[in-house]
Amino acid sequence: MTWGLLGAFGAALAYGAGSVLQALAARTTSTTAGLDPRLLLRLMRSGRYVAGVGLDAVGFLLSLAAVRTLPLFVVQSVVAGFLAVTAVLGALVLRTPLRRPDRVALGVVVLGLALVGASAAEGPAVDVTRAEQWGLLGATAVLAVLAVGVARTPGPRGAAALGAVAGLAFGATSVAARMLPPSFPLTAPGRALATVATQPAAYALLAAGVLAMLAYSTALQRGTVTQATAPLVVGETVAPAVAGLALLGDAPRPGWGVVALVGFGLAVAGAVALSRHGEVAPADEG
């Protein structure tokens, strides 16, 4: 197994554990009528949320490292497997029973990830133009405007809409990381800050990351975990995969295209099915 795949699986583990902590914290925090950035400040008072964000940060860095050497369709489908981690942790720690459909979905995710991993071909993305990087930053701005609009929608529809926006924003962070030049120093903070000032994709990465966290936290307050997470999984896997194949030169191993497609579909479908596991009721308005 390559270092890139190890990073992607590590990200799934971190995201899975972090999502349990963040969902519990979001349920016990008063809701807001729109997309209120102060929600993140209120959530930061919760030790569980802070721990969850810490795990998310670890997962985020691991996934960024993974997309530097692996196609987006590989990394995003593996990271979507965080829902399998959440389901297993829920059964072991929170005593949330794994129903038969959950166990079937777990098996589907594992099979899908095995196929995707087998079809993976390592390599950096092709060089992109500054215009394409600015285009991604512009798309992130459009997502922010869209999030403000859909945040006014209450209930399940609002949860699904915000979950979709969060998924697209999370996907944008991965596309941005894949767009950065091969010399971008992820492990050297000082040099990385200097690079941020000259790379539009780096700004897109930062802005999309904040937007994704805020939109998803708000979505968890609007409806159930399923209503918020199912569209998130689709948005953060399908859109980046298409962008990688169309713009960044991503491709599976020669002759493994069908295997990659089937594995990707199984992993995403299983993850969406697993988003129904371990529902927690939304918090009361207040």
mmCIF file of N, CA and C in Angstrom, residues 175-220:
data_model
loop_
_atom_site.group_PDB
_atom_site.id
_atom_site.type_symbol
_atom_site.label_atom_id
_atom_site.label_comp_id
_atom_site.label_asym_id
_atom_site.label_seq_id
_atom_site.Cartn_x
_atom_site.Cartn_y
_atom_site.Cartn_z
ATOM 1 N N VAL A 175 -9.728 19.710 -4.594
ATOM 2 C CA VAL A 175 -9.343 20.153 -5.933
ATOM 3 C C VAL A 175 -8.247 21.212 -5.842
ATOM 4 N N ALA A 176 -8.398 22.137 -4.882
ATOM 5 C CA ALA A 176 -7.401 23.195 -4.710
ATOM 6 C C ALA A 176 -6.039 22.610 -4.345
ATOM 7 N N ALA A 177 -6.028 21.646 -3.435
ATOM 8 C CA ALA A 177 -4.764 21.024 -3.040
ATOM 9 C C ALA A 177 -4.115 20.303 -4.213
ATOM 10 N N ARG A 178 -4.926 19.678 -5.046
ATOM 11 C CA ARG A 178 -4.402 18.974 -6.223
ATOM 12 C C ARG A 178 -3.871 19.967 -7.258
ATOM 13 N N MET A 179 -4.438 21.188 -7.281
ATOM 14 C CA MET A 179 -4.012 22.202 -8.247
ATOM 15 C C MET A 179 -2.687 22.856 -7.883
ATOM 16 N N LEU A 180 -2.338 22.853 -6.599
ATOM 17 C CA LEU A 180 -1.127 23.551 -6.171
ATOM 18 C C LEU A 180 0.112 22.951 -6.832
ATOM 19 N N PRO A 181 1.119 23.756 -7.088
ATOM 20 C CA PRO A 181 2.331 23.252 -7.748
ATOM 21 C C PRO A 181 2.974 22.127 -6.949
ATOM 22 N N PRO A 182 3.682 21.214 -7.616
ATOM 23 C CA PRO A 182 4.332 20.108 -6.903
ATOM 24 C C PRO A 182 5.285 20.569 -5.814
ATOM 25 N N SER A 183 5.821 21.769 -5.950
ATOM 26 C CA SER A 183 6.777 22.266 -4.961
ATOM 27 C C SER A 183 6.111 22.902 -3.759
ATOM 28 N N PHE A 184 4.753 22.924 -3.728
ATOM 29 C CA PHE A 184 4.072 23.569 -2.599
ATOM 30 C C PHE A 184 4.437 22.847 -1.310
ATOM 31 N N PRO A 185 5.030 23.561 -0.331
ATOM 32 C CA PRO A 185 5.580 22.915 0.867
ATOM 33 C C PRO A 185 4.561 22.723 1.981
ATOM 34 N N LEU A 186 3.753 21.673 1.905
ATOM 35 C CA LEU A 186 2.744 21.423 2.932
ATOM 36 C C LEU A 186 3.367 21.212 4.305
ATOM 37 N N THR A 187 4.597 20.718 4.341
ATOM 38 C CA THR A 187 5.225 20.418 5.630
ATOM 39 C C THR A 187 6.121 21.550 6.130
ATOM 40 N N ALA A 188 6.171 22.657 5.412
ATOM 41 C CA ALA A 188 6.989 23.805 5.828
ATOM 42 C C ALA A 188 6.093 25.030 5.948
ATOM 43 N N PRO A 189 5.540 25.304 7.131
ATOM 44 C CA PRO A 189 4.565 26.386 7.301
ATOM 45 C C PRO A 189 5.057 27.742 6.821
ATOM 46 N N GLY A 190 6.318 28.082 7.092
ATOM 47 C CA GLY A 190 6.823 29.384 6.689
ATOM 48 C C GLY A 190 6.802 29.568 5.186
ATOM 49 N N ARG A 191 7.333 28.596 4.466
ATOM 50 C CA ARG A 191 7.330 28.661 2.999
ATOM 51 C C ARG A 191 5.919 28.546 2.456
ATOM 52 N N ALA A 192 5.061 27.785 3.144
ATOM 53 C CA ALA A 192 3.682 27.636 2.684
ATOM 54 C C ALA A 192 2.951 28.975 2.723
ATOM 55 N N LEU A 193 3.179 29.772 3.778
ATOM 56 C CA LEU A 193 2.530 31.074 3.873
ATOM 57 C C LEU A 193 2.953 31.984 2.728
ATOM 58 N N ALA A 194 4.225 31.913 2.358
ATOM 59 C CA ALA A 194 4.699 32.714 1.231
ATOM 60 C C ALA A 194 4.036 32.268 -0.068
ATOM 61 N N THR A 195 3.830 30.961 -0.209
ATOM 62 C CA THR A 195 3.193 30.438 -1.410
ATOM 63 C C THR A 195 1.728 30.838 -1.481
ATOM 64 N N VAL A 196 1.050 30.885 -0.331
ATOM 65 C CA VAL A 196 -0.363 31.263 -0.281
ATOM 66 C C VAL A 196 -0.581 32.621 -0.930
ATOM 67 N N ALA A 197 0.365 33.520 -0.744
ATOM 68 C CA ALA A 197 0.210 34.879 -1.260
ATOM 69 C C ALA A 197 0.237 34.942 -2.782
ATOM 70 N N THR A 198 0.705 33.902 -3.438
ATOM 71 C CA THR A 198 0.839 33.934 -4.896
ATOM 72 C C THR A 198 -0.031 32.909 -5.616
ATOM 73 N N GLN A 199 -0.708 32.018 -4.882
ATOM 74 C CA GLN A 199 -1.482 30.953 -5.506
ATOM 75 C C GLN A 199 -2.974 31.121 -5.205
ATOM 76 N N PRO A 200 -3.798 31.456 -6.209
ATOM 77 C CA PRO A 200 -5.243 31.562 -5.975
ATOM 78 C C PRO A 200 -5.843 30.271 -5.422
ATOM 79 N N ALA A 201 -5.298 29.124 -5.818
ATOM 80 C CA ALA A 201 -5.831 27.851 -5.334
ATOM 81 C C ALA A 201 -5.660 27.713 -3.831
ATOM 82 N N ALA A 202 -4.596 28.287 -3.278
ATOM 83 C CA ALA A 202 -4.388 28.223 -1.836
ATOM 84 C C ALA A 202 -5.458 29.022 -1.101
ATOM 85 N N TYR A 203 -5.828 30.184 -1.655
ATOM 86 C CA TYR A 203 -6.916 30.966 -1.064
ATOM 87 C C TYR A 203 -8.229 30.197 -1.151
ATOM 88 N N ALA A 204 -8.450 29.530 -2.282
ATOM 89 C CA ALA A 204 -9.666 28.735 -2.439
ATOM 90 C C ALA A 204 -9.712 27.612 -1.415
ATOM 91 N N LEU A 205 -8.572 26.993 -1.160
ATOM 92 C CA LEU A 205 -8.498 25.909 -0.178
ATOM 93 C C LEU A 205 -8.915 26.404 1.211
ATOM 94 N N LEU A 206 -8.365 27.539 1.624
ATOM 95 C CA LEU A 206 -8.668 28.074 2.951
ATOM 96 C C LEU A 206 -10.126 28.512 3.054
ATOM 97 N N ALA A 207 -10.602 29.252 2.056
ATOM 98 C CA ALA A 207 -11.975 29.761 2.100
ATOM 99 C C ALA A 207 -12.988 28.626 2.048
ATOM 100 N N ALA A 208 -12.759 27.651 1.181
ATOM 101 C CA ALA A 208 -13.693 26.535 1.057
ATOM 102 C C ALA A 208 -13.713 25.692 2.324
ATOM 103 N N GLY A 209 -12.568 25.553 2.985
ATOM 104 C CA GLY A 209 -12.523 24.783 4.228
ATOM 105 C C GLY A 209 -13.372 25.397 5.320
ATOM 106 N N VAL A 210 -13.262 26.719 5.495
ATOM 107 C CA VAL A 210 -14.071 27.407 6.510
ATOM 108 C C VAL A 210 -15.551 27.326 6.152
ATOM 109 N N LEU A 211 -15.878 27.565 4.885
ATOM 110 C CA LEU A 211 -17.269 27.500 4.440
ATOM 111 C C LEU A 211 -17.856 26.120 4.676
ATOM 112 N N ALA A 212 -17.097 25.079 4.370
ATOM 113 C CA ALA A 212 -17.588 23.710 4.540
ATOM 114 C C ALA A 212 -17.902 23.409 5.999
ATOM 115 N N MET A 213 -17.016 23.805 6.905
ATOM 116 C CA MET A 213 -17.246 23.561 8.332
ATOM 117 C C MET A 213 -18.499 24.270 8.824
ATOM 118 N N LEU A 214 -18.663 25.547 8.435
ATOM 119 C CA LEU A 214 -19.817 26.318 8.888
ATOM 120 C C LEU A 214 -21.113 25.769 8.304
ATOM 121 N N ALA A 215 -21.108 25.455 7.009
ATOM 122 C CA ALA A 215 -22.319 24.943 6.372
ATOM 123 C C ALA A 215 -22.728 23.596 6.959
ATOM 124 N N TYR A 216 -21.759 22.711 7.199
ATOM 125 C CA TYR A 216 -22.104 21.387 7.727
ATOM 126 C C TYR A 216 -22.579 21.473 9.171
ATOM 127 N N SER A 217 -21.945 22.321 9.983
ATOM 128 C CA SER A 217 -22.382 22.481 11.367
ATOM 129 C C SER A 217 -23.812 23.007 11.419
ATOM 130 N N THR A 218 -24.137 23.945 10.530
ATOM 131 C CA THR A 218 -25.498 24.479 10.471
ATOM 132 C C THR A 218 -26.467 23.416 9.972
ATOM 133 N N ALA A 219 -26.047 22.620 8.991
ATOM 134 C CA ALA A 219 -26.908 21.562 8.462
ATOM 135 C C ALA A 219 -27.270 20.546 9.536
ATOM 136 N N LEU A 220 -26.320 20.227 10.416
ATOM 137 C CA LEU A 220 -26.586 19.258 11.482
ATOM 138 C C LEU A 220 -27.640 19.764 12.457
#
